Coordinates of N, CA and C in Angstrom, one line a residue:
M23 N -231.9 -70.0 27.1 CA -231.4 -69.0 26.4 C -231.1 -67.5 27.4
E24 N -229.8 -67.1 27.4 CA -229.3 -65.8 28.1 C -230.2 -64.8 27.4
K25 N -230.7 -64.0 28.3 CA -231.3 -62.8 27.7 C -230.5 -61.6 27.2
K26 N -230.9 -60.9 26.2 CA -230.1 -60.3 25.5 C -229.5 -58.8 26.6
M27 N -228.3 -58.6 26.5 CA -227.6 -57.4 27.2 C -227.5 -56.4 26.5
E28 N -227.8 -55.0 27.0 CA -227.3 -53.6 26.0 C -226.2 -53.5 26.5
I29 N -225.1 -53.8 25.8 CA -223.8 -53.2 26.0 C -223.5 -51.9 25.5
L30 N -223.9 -51.8 24.0 CA -223.7 -50.5 23.5 C -225.3 -49.8 23.2
Y31 N -225.3 -48.4 23.2 CA -226.5 -47.8 23.2 C -226.3 -46.3 22.8
K32 N -227.1 -45.8 22.3 CA -227.0 -44.5 21.4 C -227.7 -43.5 22.3
V33 N -226.9 -42.4 22.4 CA -227.3 -41.4 23.2 C -226.7 -40.0 22.5
H34 N -227.8 -39.0 22.1 CA -227.3 -38.3 20.9 C -227.0 -38.7 19.6
N35 N -225.8 -38.1 19.4 CA -225.1 -38.8 18.5 C -223.8 -39.4 19.0
N36 N -223.7 -39.8 20.2 CA -222.6 -40.7 20.3 C -222.7 -42.2 20.8
L37 N -222.1 -43.1 20.9 CA -221.9 -44.5 20.9 C -221.6 -44.7 22.5
Y38 N -222.3 -45.1 23.3 CA -222.1 -45.6 24.7 C -221.7 -46.9 25.0
I39 N -220.8 -47.3 26.0 CA -220.6 -48.7 26.2 C -220.7 -49.1 27.6
N40 N -221.8 -49.8 28.0 CA -222.2 -50.1 29.4 C -221.4 -51.6 30.0
L41 N -220.3 -51.3 30.6 CA -219.7 -52.5 31.0 C -219.8 -53.0 32.3
T42 N -220.6 -52.3 33.2 CA -221.0 -52.7 34.4 C -221.9 -52.2 35.1
N43 N -222.5 -52.4 36.4 CA -223.2 -51.9 37.0 C -223.0 -51.8 38.5
R44 N -221.6 -52.1 38.6 CA -220.9 -52.0 39.9 C -220.4 -50.3 40.3
C45 N -220.8 -49.9 41.2 CA -220.5 -48.6 41.5 C -220.2 -48.4 42.8
P46 N -219.0 -47.6 43.7 CA -218.8 -47.5 45.1 C -219.7 -46.4 45.5
Y47 N -220.3 -45.3 44.6 CA -221.1 -44.5 45.0 C -222.7 -44.7 44.9
S48 N -223.4 -44.2 45.5 CA -224.9 -44.1 45.5 C -225.6 -42.7 45.5
C49 N -225.1 -42.0 44.4 CA -225.3 -40.5 44.4 C -226.9 -40.4 44.4
T50 N -227.5 -39.4 44.9 CA -228.7 -39.0 45.5 C -229.2 -38.5 44.0
F51 N -228.6 -38.1 43.0 CA -229.3 -37.9 41.7 C -228.9 -38.6 40.7
C52 N -228.7 -39.9 41.2 CA -228.1 -40.9 39.9 C -229.5 -41.2 39.4
L53 N -229.2 -41.3 37.9 CA -230.4 -41.6 37.1 C -231.0 -43.2 37.2
R54 N -230.0 -44.0 37.5 CA -230.6 -45.3 37.7 C -231.5 -45.6 38.8
Q55 N -231.4 -44.5 39.7 CA -232.5 -44.9 40.9 C -233.9 -44.5 40.5
K56 N -234.2 -43.8 39.2 CA -235.4 -43.4 39.1 C -235.7 -44.2 37.4
M57 N -235.0 -45.0 36.8 CA -235.3 -45.3 35.3 C -234.2 -46.4 35.4
D58 N -234.7 -47.0 34.4 CA -233.8 -48.2 33.8 C -233.0 -48.1 32.8
K59 N -233.2 -46.9 31.9 CA -232.4 -46.9 30.5 C -232.3 -45.4 30.5
V60 N -231.4 -45.2 29.6 CA -230.9 -43.7 29.1 C -230.4 -44.0 27.6
G61 N -231.1 -42.4 27.0 CA -230.8 -42.5 25.6 C -231.7 -43.5 24.6
E62 N -231.1 -44.0 23.7 CA -232.1 -45.1 23.2 C -231.9 -46.6 23.5
S63 N -232.0 -46.8 24.7 CA -231.6 -48.1 25.3 C -233.2 -48.7 25.8
D64 N -233.0 -50.2 26.2 CA -234.4 -50.3 26.7 C -234.1 -50.5 28.1
T65 N -233.0 -51.3 28.6 CA -232.7 -51.4 29.9 C -230.9 -51.7 30.0
L66 N -230.6 -50.9 31.0 CA -228.9 -50.9 31.1 C -228.4 -51.7 32.1
W67 N -229.3 -52.4 33.0 CA -229.3 -53.2 33.9 C -228.6 -54.7 33.1
L68 N -227.5 -55.0 33.7 CA -226.8 -56.2 33.1 C -227.3 -57.3 33.6
I69 N -227.3 -58.6 33.2 CA -227.6 -59.8 33.6 C -226.4 -60.2 34.1
R70 N -225.0 -60.2 33.9 CA -223.4 -60.2 33.9 C -222.9 -59.1 33.4
E71 N -221.5 -59.0 33.9 CA -220.5 -58.1 32.9 C -220.1 -58.8 32.0
P72 N -220.4 -58.0 30.5 CA -219.5 -58.6 29.4 C -217.9 -58.8 29.3
T73 N -217.8 -59.7 28.6 CA -216.3 -59.8 28.3 C -215.5 -58.7 27.6
A74 N -214.3 -58.7 27.1 CA -213.9 -57.4 26.4 C -214.4 -57.9 25.0
E75 N -214.1 -59.4 24.9 CA -214.5 -59.9 23.6 C -216.1 -59.9 23.3
E76 N -217.0 -60.2 24.1 CA -218.2 -59.5 23.9 C -218.5 -58.2 23.6
V77 N -217.9 -57.3 24.2 CA -218.0 -56.2 23.9 C -217.5 -55.6 22.6
I78 N -216.5 -56.2 22.2 CA -215.9 -55.9 20.8 C -216.8 -56.4 19.6
E79 N -217.4 -57.7 19.9 CA -218.0 -58.3 19.0 C -219.5 -57.5 18.7
E80 N -219.9 -56.8 19.8 CA -221.1 -56.0 19.7 C -221.1 -54.8 18.7
F81 N -219.7 -54.1 18.4 CA -219.4 -53.3 17.3 C -219.9 -53.4 16.0
K82 N -219.9 -54.8 15.8 CA -220.2 -55.2 14.4 C -221.7 -54.8 14.3
K83 N -222.6 -54.6 15.0 CA -223.9 -54.4 14.9 C -224.2 -53.0 14.6
W84 N -223.3 -52.1 14.6 CA -223.3 -50.6 14.6 C -222.6 -50.0 13.5
D85 N -223.1 -48.8 13.0 CA -222.3 -48.1 12.0 C -221.5 -47.0 12.6
V86 N -220.3 -47.4 13.2 CA -219.8 -46.9 14.3 C -219.0 -45.6 13.6
D87 N -218.7 -45.2 12.3 CA -218.3 -44.3 11.6 C -219.5 -43.3 11.5
S88 N -220.6 -43.5 11.7 CA -221.8 -42.6 11.8 C -221.9 -41.6 13.4
F89 N -220.9 -42.2 14.2 CA -221.2 -41.6 15.6 C -220.0 -40.5 15.5
D90 N -220.3 -39.4 16.6 CA -219.1 -38.6 16.8 C -218.2 -38.7 17.8
E91 N -218.9 -39.7 18.6 CA -217.8 -40.1 20.0 C -218.2 -41.3 20.4
I92 N -217.1 -42.0 21.1 CA -217.7 -43.4 21.8 C -217.3 -43.1 23.3
V93 N -218.2 -43.5 24.2 CA -218.1 -43.0 25.3 C -218.3 -44.3 26.4
F94 N -217.4 -44.5 27.3 CA -217.5 -45.5 28.2 C -218.4 -44.9 29.5
C95 N -219.8 -45.2 29.4 CA -220.6 -44.7 30.6 C -221.8 -45.6 30.3
G96 N -222.3 -46.1 31.7 CA -223.3 -47.0 31.5 C -224.2 -46.7 32.9
F97 N -224.9 -48.1 33.5 CA -225.5 -48.1 34.9 C -224.3 -48.4 35.9
G98 N -223.1 -47.9 35.8 CA -222.1 -48.2 36.6 C -221.0 -47.5 36.4
E99 N -219.9 -47.5 37.4 CA -218.8 -47.0 37.5 C -217.6 -47.6 36.2
P100 N -217.5 -47.2 35.1 CA -216.3 -48.1 34.0 C -215.2 -48.4 34.6
T101 N -214.6 -47.6 35.6 CA -213.2 -48.3 36.0 C -213.3 -49.3 37.0
E102 N -214.7 -49.7 37.4 CA -215.0 -51.1 38.2 C -214.5 -52.4 37.3
A103 N -214.5 -52.0 35.8 CA -214.2 -53.0 35.0 C -213.1 -52.6 34.0
F104 N -212.0 -52.1 34.8 CA -210.8 -51.3 34.1 C -210.1 -52.2 33.0
D105 N -210.0 -53.6 33.3 CA -209.1 -54.4 32.4 C -210.0 -54.5 31.1
V106 N -211.3 -54.8 31.0 CA -212.0 -54.8 30.1 C -212.1 -53.5 29.4
L107 N -212.2 -52.4 30.1 CA -212.1 -51.0 29.4 C -211.1 -50.7 28.5
K108 N -209.9 -51.3 29.2 CA -208.5 -51.0 28.4 C -208.4 -51.6 27.1
K109 N -208.8 -53.2 27.2 CA -208.8 -53.7 26.0 C -209.9 -53.4 24.7
V110 N -210.9 -53.1 25.3 CA -211.9 -52.4 24.4 C -211.6 -51.0 23.6
A111 N -211.0 -50.3 24.6 CA -210.5 -49.0 24.1 C -209.2 -49.0 23.0
G112 N -208.3 -50.1 23.4 CA -207.4 -50.5 22.4 C -207.8 -51.1 21.1
F113 N -208.9 -51.9 21.2 CA -209.5 -52.2 19.9 C -210.1 -51.1 19.2
I114 N -210.7 -50.2 20.0 CA -211.4 -49.1 19.1 C -210.4 -48.0 18.6
K115 N -209.2 -47.9 19.1 CA -208.2 -46.9 18.5 C -207.7 -47.8 17.6
S116 N -207.6 -49.0 17.7 CA -207.0 -49.7 16.2 C -207.7 -49.8 15.4
K117 N -209.0 -49.6 15.3 CA -210.3 -50.2 14.0 C -210.7 -48.6 13.8
Y118 N -211.2 -47.8 14.4 CA -212.0 -46.5 14.3 C -211.1 -45.2 14.6
N119 N -211.5 -44.5 13.6 CA -210.8 -43.0 13.8 C -211.9 -42.1 14.5
K120 N -212.2 -42.5 15.8 CA -213.2 -41.7 16.8 C -212.8 -41.4 18.0
P121 N -212.9 -40.3 18.7 CA -212.5 -39.8 19.8 C -213.2 -40.7 21.1
I122 N -212.5 -41.0 22.0 CA -213.1 -42.0 23.1 C -213.1 -41.0 24.7
R123 N -214.1 -41.1 25.3 CA -214.3 -40.6 26.3 C -214.7 -41.4 27.4
L124 N -214.1 -41.2 28.7 CA -214.4 -41.9 29.9 C -215.1 -41.0 31.0
N125 N -216.5 -41.4 31.1 CA -217.3 -40.6 32.2 C -216.9 -41.5 33.5
T126 N -216.5 -40.7 34.5 CA -216.2 -41.5 35.8 C -216.4 -40.8 37.2
N127 N -216.5 -41.6 38.1 CA -216.6 -40.7 39.2 C -215.5 -40.1 40.1
G128 N -214.3 -40.6 39.3 CA -212.8 -40.3 40.1 C -212.2 -41.0 41.1
V129 N -212.7 -42.0 41.4 CA -212.2 -42.9 42.4 C -211.4 -44.3 41.8
G130 N -211.3 -44.1 40.5 CA -210.9 -45.4 39.9 C -209.6 -46.1 40.7
N131 N -208.7 -44.9 41.0 CA -207.4 -45.5 41.7 C -207.9 -46.3 43.2
L132 N -208.8 -45.7 43.9 CA -209.5 -46.5 45.0 C -210.0 -47.8 44.6
I133 N -210.7 -48.0 43.5 CA -211.3 -49.2 43.3 C -210.2 -50.2 42.7
N134 N -209.1 -49.8 42.1 CA -208.1 -50.7 41.4 C -206.8 -50.9 42.6
K135 N -206.8 -49.9 43.2 CA -205.7 -50.1 44.3 C -204.3 -49.6 43.6
R136 N -204.7 -48.9 42.6 CA -203.3 -48.3 42.0 C -203.6 -47.1 41.3
N137 N -202.5 -46.1 41.1 CA -202.7 -45.1 39.9 C -203.0 -45.7 38.7
I138 N -204.6 -45.4 38.0 CA -204.8 -45.9 36.9 C -204.3 -44.9 35.6
A139 N -204.2 -43.8 36.2 CA -203.9 -42.5 35.2 C -203.2 -42.8 34.1
P140 N -201.7 -43.4 34.2 CA -200.6 -43.6 33.3 C -201.4 -44.6 32.3
E141 N -202.2 -45.5 32.7 CA -202.8 -46.4 31.8 C -203.8 -46.1 30.8
L142 N -204.4 -44.9 30.9 CA -205.4 -44.1 29.6 C -204.5 -43.8 28.7
K143 N -203.1 -43.3 28.8 CA -202.3 -42.7 27.8 C -202.5 -43.5 26.5
G144 N -202.9 -42.8 25.3 CA -203.0 -43.5 24.1 C -204.4 -43.9 24.0
L145 N -205.0 -44.2 24.9 CA -206.3 -45.0 24.9 C -207.8 -44.2 25.0
I146 N -207.6 -43.2 26.1 CA -208.7 -42.2 26.3 C -208.2 -40.6 25.8
D147 N -209.3 -40.1 25.0 CA -209.1 -39.0 24.7 C -209.6 -37.7 25.4
T148 N -210.8 -38.2 26.2 CA -211.4 -37.1 27.2 C -211.7 -37.9 28.5
V149 N -211.1 -37.4 29.6 CA -211.7 -37.7 30.8 C -212.8 -37.1 31.5
S150 N -214.0 -37.5 31.8 CA -215.0 -36.4 32.4 C -215.3 -36.9 33.7
I151 N -215.0 -36.2 34.4 CA -215.0 -36.7 35.9 C -216.4 -35.8 36.7
S152 N -217.0 -36.5 37.4 CA -218.4 -35.9 38.2 C -217.5 -35.3 39.4
L153 N -217.8 -33.9 39.4 CA -217.2 -32.9 40.6 C -218.4 -32.8 41.6
N154 N -219.4 -32.8 40.9 CA -220.7 -32.7 41.5 C -220.6 -31.7 42.9
N155 N -219.9 -31.2 43.7 CA -220.0 -30.4 44.6 C -218.5 -29.9 45.0
P156 N -218.3 -28.5 45.5 CA -217.1 -27.9 45.8 C -216.7 -28.1 47.3
D157 N -217.5 -28.4 48.0 CA -217.5 -28.5 49.5 C -217.4 -30.5 49.6
P158 N -216.1 -30.6 50.3 CA -216.1 -32.1 50.5 C -217.3 -32.8 51.3
E159 N -217.9 -32.0 52.5 CA -218.7 -32.6 53.4 C -220.1 -32.8 52.3
E160 N -220.1 -31.8 51.5 CA -221.7 -31.7 51.0 C -221.6 -32.9 49.8
Y161 N -220.1 -32.8 49.3 CA -219.9 -33.8 48.3 C -220.3 -35.2 48.6
A162 N -219.7 -35.5 50.2 CA -220.0 -36.9 50.6 C -221.4 -37.3 50.9
K163 N -222.1 -36.2 51.1 CA -223.8 -36.3 51.4 C -224.3 -36.8 49.9
L164 N -224.0 -35.9 48.8 CA -224.3 -36.2 47.6 C -224.0 -37.7 46.9
V165 N -222.8 -38.0 46.8 CA -222.6 -39.2 46.6 C -222.7 -40.5 47.3
R166 N -222.6 -40.3 48.6 CA -222.6 -41.4 49.4 C -221.8 -42.6 49.1
S167 N -220.4 -42.5 49.2 CA -219.3 -43.0 48.7 C -219.0 -44.2 49.6
K168 N -218.8 -45.5 49.2 CA -218.5 -46.6 50.0 C -216.9 -46.3 50.8
Y169 N -216.4 -45.4 50.2 CA -214.9 -45.0 50.7 C -214.8 -43.9 51.6
G170 N -216.3 -43.3 51.8 CA -216.1 -42.3 52.7 C -215.4 -41.0 52.5
E171 N -214.9 -40.1 53.5 CA -214.5 -38.8 53.3 C -213.4 -38.7 52.4
K172 N -212.5 -39.6 52.1 CA -211.2 -39.5 51.2 C -211.5 -39.4 49.8
S173 N -212.6 -39.7 49.4 CA -213.4 -39.8 48.1 C -213.1 -38.6 47.4
F174 N -213.5 -37.6 48.2 CA -213.5 -36.0 47.2 C -211.9 -35.9 47.1
Q175 N -210.9 -35.6 48.0 CA -209.6 -35.6 47.3 C -209.0 -36.5 46.6
E176 N -209.3 -37.7 46.6 CA -208.9 -38.8 45.5 C -209.3 -38.4 44.3
M177 N -210.8 -38.1 44.0 CA -211.4 -37.3 42.8 C -210.5 -36.2 42.4
I178 N -210.1 -35.4 43.0 CA -209.3 -34.4 42.8 C -207.8 -34.7 42.1
N179 N -207.4 -35.7 43.2 CA -206.0 -35.9 42.8 C -205.9 -36.8 41.3
F180 N -207.1 -37.7 41.2 CA -207.3 -38.2 39.7 C -207.4 -37.6 38.9
A181 N -208.2 -36.4 39.0 CA -208.1 -35.1 38.0 C -206.8 -34.7 37.7
K182 N -206.0 -34.5 38.3 CA -204.7 -33.9 38.5 C -203.5 -34.8 37.8
E183 N -203.7 -36.3 38.0 CA -203.0 -37.1 37.4 C -203.3 -37.3 35.9
C184 N -204.8 -37.2 35.7 CA -205.1 -37.3 34.3 C -204.6 -36.5 33.2
K185 N -204.4 -35.3 33.9 CA -203.6 -34.0 33.2 C -202.4 -34.6 32.6
K186 N -201.5 -35.3 32.9 CA -200.5 -35.8 32.7 C -200.5 -36.5 31.4
Y187 N -201.7 -37.4 31.5 CA -201.7 -38.4 30.5 C -202.7 -38.6 29.1
V188 N -204.1 -37.5 29.4 CA -205.0 -37.6 28.9 C -205.1 -36.0 28.0
P189 N -205.2 -36.1 26.8 CA -205.5 -34.6 26.3 C -206.4 -33.8 26.9
N190 N -207.7 -34.2 27.1 CA -208.7 -33.4 27.7 C -209.3 -34.0 29.1
V191 N -209.2 -33.0 30.1 CA -209.9 -33.3 31.5 C -211.0 -32.5 31.7
V192 N -212.1 -33.0 31.9 CA -213.3 -32.2 32.0 C -214.1 -32.6 33.5
M193 N -214.1 -31.7 34.4 CA -214.9 -31.7 35.7 C -216.5 -31.3 35.7
S194 N -217.5 -31.8 35.9 CA -218.3 -31.4 36.0 C -219.5 -31.5 37.0
T195 N -220.7 -30.8 36.8 CA -221.6 -30.9 37.9 C -223.0 -30.7 37.2
V196 N -224.1 -31.3 38.1 CA -225.2 -31.5 37.4 C -226.2 -30.1 37.5
D197 N -226.8 -29.5 36.7 CA -227.1 -28.2 36.6 C -228.2 -28.0 37.7
T198 N -228.9 -28.9 38.0 CA -230.0 -28.7 39.1 C -229.6 -29.2 40.6
T199 N -228.2 -29.2 40.9 CA -228.0 -29.8 42.0 C -227.2 -28.9 43.1
I200 N -226.8 -27.8 42.5 CA -225.9 -27.0 43.4 C -226.3 -25.5 42.8
S201 N -225.7 -24.6 43.8 CA -226.3 -23.2 43.5 C -225.0 -22.7 42.5
H202 N -225.3 -21.2 42.1 CA -224.5 -20.5 41.2 C -223.2 -20.4 42.3
E203 N -223.2 -20.0 43.2 CA -222.0 -19.9 44.0 C -221.3 -20.9 44.2
E204 N -221.9 -22.2 44.4 CA -220.9 -23.4 44.4 C -220.7 -23.6 43.1
E205 N -221.0 -23.4 41.9 CA -220.6 -23.7 40.7 C -219.3 -22.7 40.5
K206 N -219.6 -21.5 40.8 CA -218.2 -20.6 40.9 C -217.1 -21.4 41.7
K207 N -217.4 -21.8 42.8 CA -216.4 -22.6 43.5 C -215.7 -23.7 42.6
C208 N -216.7 -24.4 42.1 CA -215.9 -25.5 41.1 C -215.4 -25.1 40.1
K209 N -215.5 -23.8 39.7 CA -214.9 -23.5 38.3 C -213.4 -23.2 38.6
E210 N -213.1 -22.6 40.1 CA -212.1 -22.4 40.5 C -211.2 -23.5 41.1
I211 N -212.0 -24.5 41.5 CA -211.3 -26.0 41.6 C -210.8 -26.5 40.2
C212 N -211.7 -26.3 39.0 CA -211.1 -26.9 37.8 C -209.8 -25.8 37.2
D213 N -210.1 -24.7 37.6 CA -208.8 -24.0 37.1 C -207.7 -24.2 37.8
E214 N -207.8 -24.6 39.1 CA -206.4 -25.0 39.9 C -205.8 -26.6 39.2
V215 N -206.9 -27.1 38.8 CA -206.5 -28.6 38.5 C -205.9 -28.3 36.9
G216 N -206.5 -27.6 36.3 CA -206.3 -27.5 34.8 C -207.1 -28.2 33.9
A217 N -208.4 -28.5 34.4 CA -209.5 -29.3 34.0 C -210.5 -28.0 33.3
V218 N -211.4 -28.6 32.4 CA -212.5 -27.7 31.8 C -213.5 -28.1 32.8
Y219 N -214.6 -26.8 33.0 CA -215.5 -27.0 34.0 C -216.8 -27.0 33.0
R220 N -217.7 -28.2 33.1 CA -218.8 -28.1 32.4 C -219.9 -28.3 33.5
I221 N -220.8 -27.7 33.2 CA -222.4 -28.0 33.8 C -223.3 -28.6 33.0
R222 N -223.5 -30.0 33.4 CA -224.2 -30.7 32.2 C -226.0 -30.7 32.6
P223 N -226.8 -31.2 31.7 CA -228.1 -31.3 32.0 C -228.2 -32.6 33.0
W224 N -229.0 -32.8 33.5 CA -229.1 -33.8 34.5 C -229.5 -35.2 33.8
E225 N -230.2 -35.5 32.6 CA -230.4 -36.4 31.7 C -229.1 -36.4 30.6
D226 N -227.9 -36.4 30.9 CA -226.9 -36.6 30.1 C -225.9 -37.7 30.6

């Protein structure tokens, strides 16, 4: 008998979707390097990636109307499972009157080898992109991307593309990882992109 996987889990008053453990980054501050779970979950390590149908079936176990927001975010980069993400987002939009957020590292275009931002239109209400650091070299040291130096600019470009198709674009940093001066520079980048700047707690 296959071990139960945690596909949906609760954080604060939001319902999170754990689609994949794959990620092209190995961030120095990543939660999964220190723990197996986030929020009200037991373990977010998946035995295998769930199908869209399996994710949709999981929604029957939850009182979805009681949550404020539904968030694609787990122990991996959600755009690694982009086709499943789109199918599930379409289901949510058709059945529940809830805002949908995508938490991403911003290199989904590199992962999927195309511009995926237009495909988010009508499916995703908020894209939250991890900006992490305003300096490309420091960013590279923090995120340790398999795509190398081009990752920083790709992330910025993705944010600009998302502005065309998604109502809310947020770029975030973690509150214990950079200086106030760096946070000021991040705010300037967000202003240029047209995104909201958010400094988030480490465990969020």
